[in-house]
Amino acid sequence: MRPILLLVALSLSSFSVEAREPATEVIVAGGPIQIFKGTLSGGDIKSFLIRPSTARTVNLTLDSTPADCGVEMQTSSQPGYASEFSRFPTTRSMESKEGETFKLSFYLMRAEWVSRGECSFSLSIE
């Protein structure tokens, strides 16, 4: 029994596991516009947790160059994905409730991922 456990432990230790970058937390409190930019390649995903400090309107401006970044959004008040963004640049205004969190994730579209391309994105939060 012990040789089997040793073999399993050794085989599992040879796998490398990549940890995803944790989501960037953004507190929206009515100050200056917050701007985030980045580049994605391979299976990268860049996520933002947007937390308004009070019930308010949150304005998001998204852009992608080329337009091969996909974006999806989840809210803590609704299960599942609230919306996907298909055209860039785009601006969305959303009414938030107190304590609500928005999770916005940028990812590489499949065609660009297969061709080992990359995309650059920008996000402005007001």
PDB file of C-alpha atoms in Angstrom:
ATOM      1  CA  MET A   1       0.000   0.000   0.000  1.00  0.00           C
ATOM      2  CA  ARG A   2       2.800   2.411   0.908  1.00  0.00           C
ATOM      3  CA  PRO A   3       4.595   2.025  -2.468  1.00  0.00           C
ATOM      4  CA  ILE A   4       1.363   2.985  -4.250  1.00  0.00           C
ATOM      5  CA  LEU A   5       0.948   6.113  -2.107  1.00  0.00           C
ATOM      6  CA  LEU A   6       4.581   7.040  -2.743  1.00  0.00           C
ATOM      7  CA  LEU A   7       4.116   6.574  -6.496  1.00  0.00           C
ATOM      8  CA  VAL A   8       0.956   8.720  -6.493  1.00  0.00           C
ATOM      9  CA  ALA A   9       2.678  11.449  -4.463  1.00  0.00           C
ATOM     10  CA  LEU A  10       5.666  11.511  -6.810  1.00  0.00           C
ATOM     11  CA  SER A  11       3.524  11.601  -9.949  1.00  0.00           C
ATOM     12  CA  LEU A  12       1.389  14.441  -8.598  1.00  0.00           C
ATOM     13  CA  SER A  13       4.432  16.455  -7.572  1.00  0.00           C
ATOM     14  CA  SER A  14       5.709  16.444 -11.176  1.00  0.00           C
ATOM     15  CA  PHE A  15       2.714  18.456 -12.425  1.00  0.00           C
ATOM     16  CA  SER A  16       3.072  22.196 -12.402  1.00  0.00           C
ATOM     17  CA  VAL A  17      -0.006  24.157 -11.534  1.00  0.00           C
ATOM     18  CA  GLU A  18      -0.281  27.779 -12.571  1.00  0.00           C
ATOM     19  CA  ALA A  19      -2.073  30.006 -10.141  1.00  0.00           C
ATOM     20  CA  ARG A  20      -4.291  32.650 -11.647  1.00  0.00           C
ATOM     21  CA  GLU A  21      -3.602  36.222 -10.751  1.00  0.00           C
ATOM     22  CA  PRO A  22      -6.057  37.345  -8.074  1.00  0.00           C
ATOM     23  CA  ALA A  23      -8.715  39.850  -9.085  1.00  0.00           C
ATOM     24  CA  THR A  24      -7.845  43.528  -8.712  1.00  0.00           C
ATOM     25  CA  GLU A  25     -10.163  45.169  -6.176  1.00  0.00           C
ATOM     26  CA  VAL A  26     -11.444  48.618  -7.091  1.00  0.00           C
ATOM     27  CA  ILE A  27     -13.388  50.783  -4.636  1.00  0.00           C
ATOM     28  CA  VAL A  28     -15.554  53.399  -6.377  1.00  0.00           C
ATOM     29  CA  ALA A  29     -15.980  56.331  -4.003  1.00  0.00           C
ATOM     30  CA  GLY A  30     -16.566  59.323  -6.289  1.00  0.00           C
ATOM     31  CA  GLY A  31     -12.935  60.358  -6.694  1.00  0.00           C
ATOM     32  CA  PRO A  32     -11.035  60.722  -9.973  1.00  0.00           C
ATOM     33  CA  ILE A  33     -11.545  58.297 -12.862  1.00  0.00           C
ATOM     34  CA  GLN A  34      -9.585  55.073 -12.313  1.00  0.00           C
ATOM     35  CA  ILE A  35      -7.905  53.672 -15.435  1.00  0.00           C
ATOM     36  CA  PHE A  36      -6.491  50.156 -15.823  1.00  0.00           C
ATOM     37  CA  LYS A  37      -4.620  48.784 -18.857  1.00  0.00           C
ATOM     38  CA  GLY A  38      -3.101  45.423 -19.643  1.00  0.00           C
ATOM     39  CA  THR A  39      -2.218  42.812 -22.245  1.00  0.00           C
ATOM     40  CA  LEU A  40      -3.489  39.232 -22.348  1.00  0.00           C
ATOM     41  CA  SER A  41      -1.917  36.230 -24.053  1.00  0.00           C
ATOM     42  CA  GLY A  42      -2.457  32.492 -23.895  1.00  0.00           C
ATOM     43  CA  GLY A  43      -5.016  31.499 -21.297  1.00  0.00           C
ATOM     44  CA  ASP A  44      -4.652  34.690 -19.238  1.00  0.00           C
ATOM     45  CA  ILE A  45      -7.712  36.149 -17.558  1.00  0.00           C
ATOM     46  CA  LYS A  46      -7.653  39.545 -15.873  1.00  0.00           C
ATOM     47  CA  SER A  47     -10.477  40.178 -13.415  1.00  0.00           C
ATOM     48  CA  PHE A  48     -11.575  43.260 -11.519  1.00  0.00           C
ATOM     49  CA  LEU A  49     -13.839  43.317  -8.441  1.00  0.00           C
ATOM     50  CA  ILE A  50     -15.609  46.667  -8.515  1.00  0.00           C
ATOM     51  CA  ARG A  51     -17.161  47.727  -5.211  1.00  0.00           C
ATOM     52  CA  PRO A  52     -19.051  51.021  -4.986  1.00  0.00           C
ATOM     53  CA  SER A  53     -18.788  52.595  -1.534  1.00  0.00           C
ATOM     54  CA  THR A  54     -22.521  53.512  -1.580  1.00  0.00           C
ATOM     55  CA  ALA A  55     -25.537  52.997  -3.825  1.00  0.00           C
ATOM     56  CA  ARG A  56     -24.600  54.978  -6.932  1.00  0.00           C
ATOM     57  CA  THR A  57     -24.220  54.989 -10.710  1.00  0.00           C
ATOM     58  CA  VAL A  58     -21.019  53.287 -11.877  1.00  0.00           C
ATOM     59  CA  ASN A  59     -19.750  54.233 -15.355  1.00  0.00           C
ATOM     60  CA  LEU A  60     -17.491  51.724 -17.143  1.00  0.00           C
ATOM     61  CA  THR A  61     -15.638  52.441 -20.386  1.00  0.00           C
ATOM     62  CA  LEU A  62     -14.020  49.406 -22.017  1.00  0.00           C
ATOM     63  CA  ASP A  63     -11.739  49.139 -25.031  1.00  0.00           C
ATOM     64  CA  SER A  64      -9.696  46.387 -26.688  1.00  0.00           C
ATOM     65  CA  THR A  65      -6.972  46.512 -29.369  1.00  0.00           C
ATOM     66  CA  PRO A  66      -7.432  44.518 -31.514  1.00  0.00           C
ATOM     67  CA  ALA A  67     -11.042  43.772 -30.612  1.00  0.00           C
ATOM     68  CA  ASP A  68     -10.070  40.186 -29.715  1.00  0.00           C
ATOM     69  CA  CYS A  69     -10.510  40.507 -25.967  1.00  0.00           C
ATOM     70  CA  GLY A  70     -13.720  39.117 -24.609  1.00  0.00           C
ATOM     71  CA  VAL A  71     -15.308  40.649 -21.524  1.00  0.00           C
ATOM     72  CA  GLU A  72     -17.961  39.258 -19.226  1.00  0.00           C
ATOM     73  CA  MET A  73     -19.505  40.668 -16.115  1.00  0.00           C
ATOM     74  CA  GLN A  74     -21.132  39.166 -13.041  1.00  0.00           C
ATOM     75  CA  THR A  75     -22.914  40.954 -10.228  1.00  0.00           C
ATOM     76  CA  SER A  76     -23.357  39.797  -6.667  1.00  0.00           C
ATOM     77  CA  SER A  77     -27.084  40.559  -6.907  1.00  0.00           C
ATOM     78  CA  GLN A  78     -27.726  38.224  -9.900  1.00  0.00           C
ATOM     79  CA  PRO A  79     -26.474  34.674 -10.415  1.00  0.00           C
ATOM     80  CA  GLY A  80     -24.736  33.888 -13.696  1.00  0.00           C
ATOM     81  CA  TYR A  81     -23.227  36.311 -16.162  1.00  0.00           C
ATOM     82  CA  ALA A  82     -25.056  39.615 -16.398  1.00  0.00           C
ATOM     83  CA  SER A  83     -23.691  40.691 -19.750  1.00  0.00           C
ATOM     84  CA  GLU A  84     -21.051  40.189 -22.342  1.00  0.00           C
ATOM     85  CA  PHE A  85     -19.594  43.047 -24.319  1.00  0.00           C
ATOM     86  CA  SER A  86     -19.196  42.423 -28.051  1.00  0.00           C
ATOM     87  CA  ARG A  87     -18.186  45.808 -29.502  1.00  0.00           C
ATOM     88  CA  PHE A  88     -15.392  48.095 -28.436  1.00  0.00           C
ATOM     89  CA  PRO A  89     -15.095  50.805 -27.330  1.00  0.00           C
ATOM     90  CA  THR A  90     -18.224  50.727 -25.196  1.00  0.00           C
ATOM     91  CA  THR A  91     -19.540  52.619 -22.199  1.00  0.00           C
ATOM     92  CA  ARG A  92     -22.010  51.228 -19.660  1.00  0.00           C
ATOM     93  CA  SER A  93     -23.740  52.976 -16.794  1.00  0.00           C
ATOM     94  CA  MET A  94     -25.023  50.725 -14.037  1.00  0.00           C
ATOM     95  CA  GLU A  95     -27.015  51.481 -10.947  1.00  0.00           C
ATOM     96  CA  SER A  96     -25.502  49.697  -7.972  1.00  0.00           C
ATOM     97  CA  LYS A  97     -27.024  48.829  -4.643  1.00  0.00           C
ATOM     98  CA  GLU A  98     -25.196  49.310  -1.386  1.00  0.00           C
ATOM     99  CA  GLY A  99     -22.786  46.412  -0.857  1.00  0.00           C
ATOM    100  CA  GLU A 100     -23.105  45.133  -4.442  1.00  0.00           C
ATOM    101  CA  THR A 101     -19.997  43.850  -6.226  1.00  0.00           C
ATOM    102  CA  PHE A 102     -19.357  43.690  -9.961  1.00  0.00           C
ATOM    103  CA  LYS A 103     -16.813  41.218 -11.317  1.00  0.00           C
ATOM    104  CA  LEU A 104     -15.501  42.162 -14.749  1.00  0.00           C
ATOM    105  CA  SER A 105     -13.217  39.656 -16.506  1.00  0.00           C
ATOM    106  CA  PHE A 106     -11.171  40.168 -19.674  1.00  0.00           C
ATOM    107  CA  TYR A 107     -10.085  37.091 -21.618  1.00  0.00           C
ATOM    108  CA  LEU A 108      -8.650  36.224 -25.042  1.00  0.00           C
ATOM    109  CA  MET A 109     -11.201  35.203 -27.687  1.00  0.00           C
ATOM    110  CA  ARG A 110     -10.802  31.636 -28.977  1.00  0.00           C
ATOM    111  CA  ALA A 111      -9.523  32.497 -32.489  1.00  0.00           C
ATOM    112  CA  GLU A 112      -6.825  34.727 -31.055  1.00  0.00           C
ATOM    113  CA  TRP A 113      -5.961  32.139 -28.388  1.00  0.00           C
ATOM    114  CA  VAL A 114      -5.551  29.374 -31.015  1.00  0.00           C
ATOM    115  CA  SER A 115      -3.268  31.587 -33.122  1.00  0.00           C
ATOM    116  CA  ARG A 116      -1.269  32.408 -29.975  1.00  0.00           C
ATOM    117  CA  GLY A 117      -2.049  36.090 -30.316  1.00  0.00           C
ATOM    118  CA  GLU A 118      -2.614  38.708 -27.685  1.00  0.00           C
ATOM    119  CA  CYS A 119      -4.881  41.657 -27.033  1.00  0.00           C
ATOM    120  CA  SER A 120      -4.561  44.857 -25.087  1.00  0.00           C
ATOM    121  CA  PHE A 121      -7.414  46.216 -23.014  1.00  0.00           C
ATOM    122  CA  SER A 122      -8.280  49.323 -21.074  1.00  0.00           C
ATOM    123  CA  LEU A 123     -10.909  49.895 -18.404  1.00  0.00           C
ATOM    124  CA  SER A 124     -12.008  53.252 -17.017  1.00  0.00           C
ATOM    125  CA  ILE A 125     -14.182  53.341 -13.900  1.00  0.00           C
ATOM    126  CA  GLU A 126     -15.974  56.445 -12.718  1.00  0.00           C
TER     127      GLU A 126
END
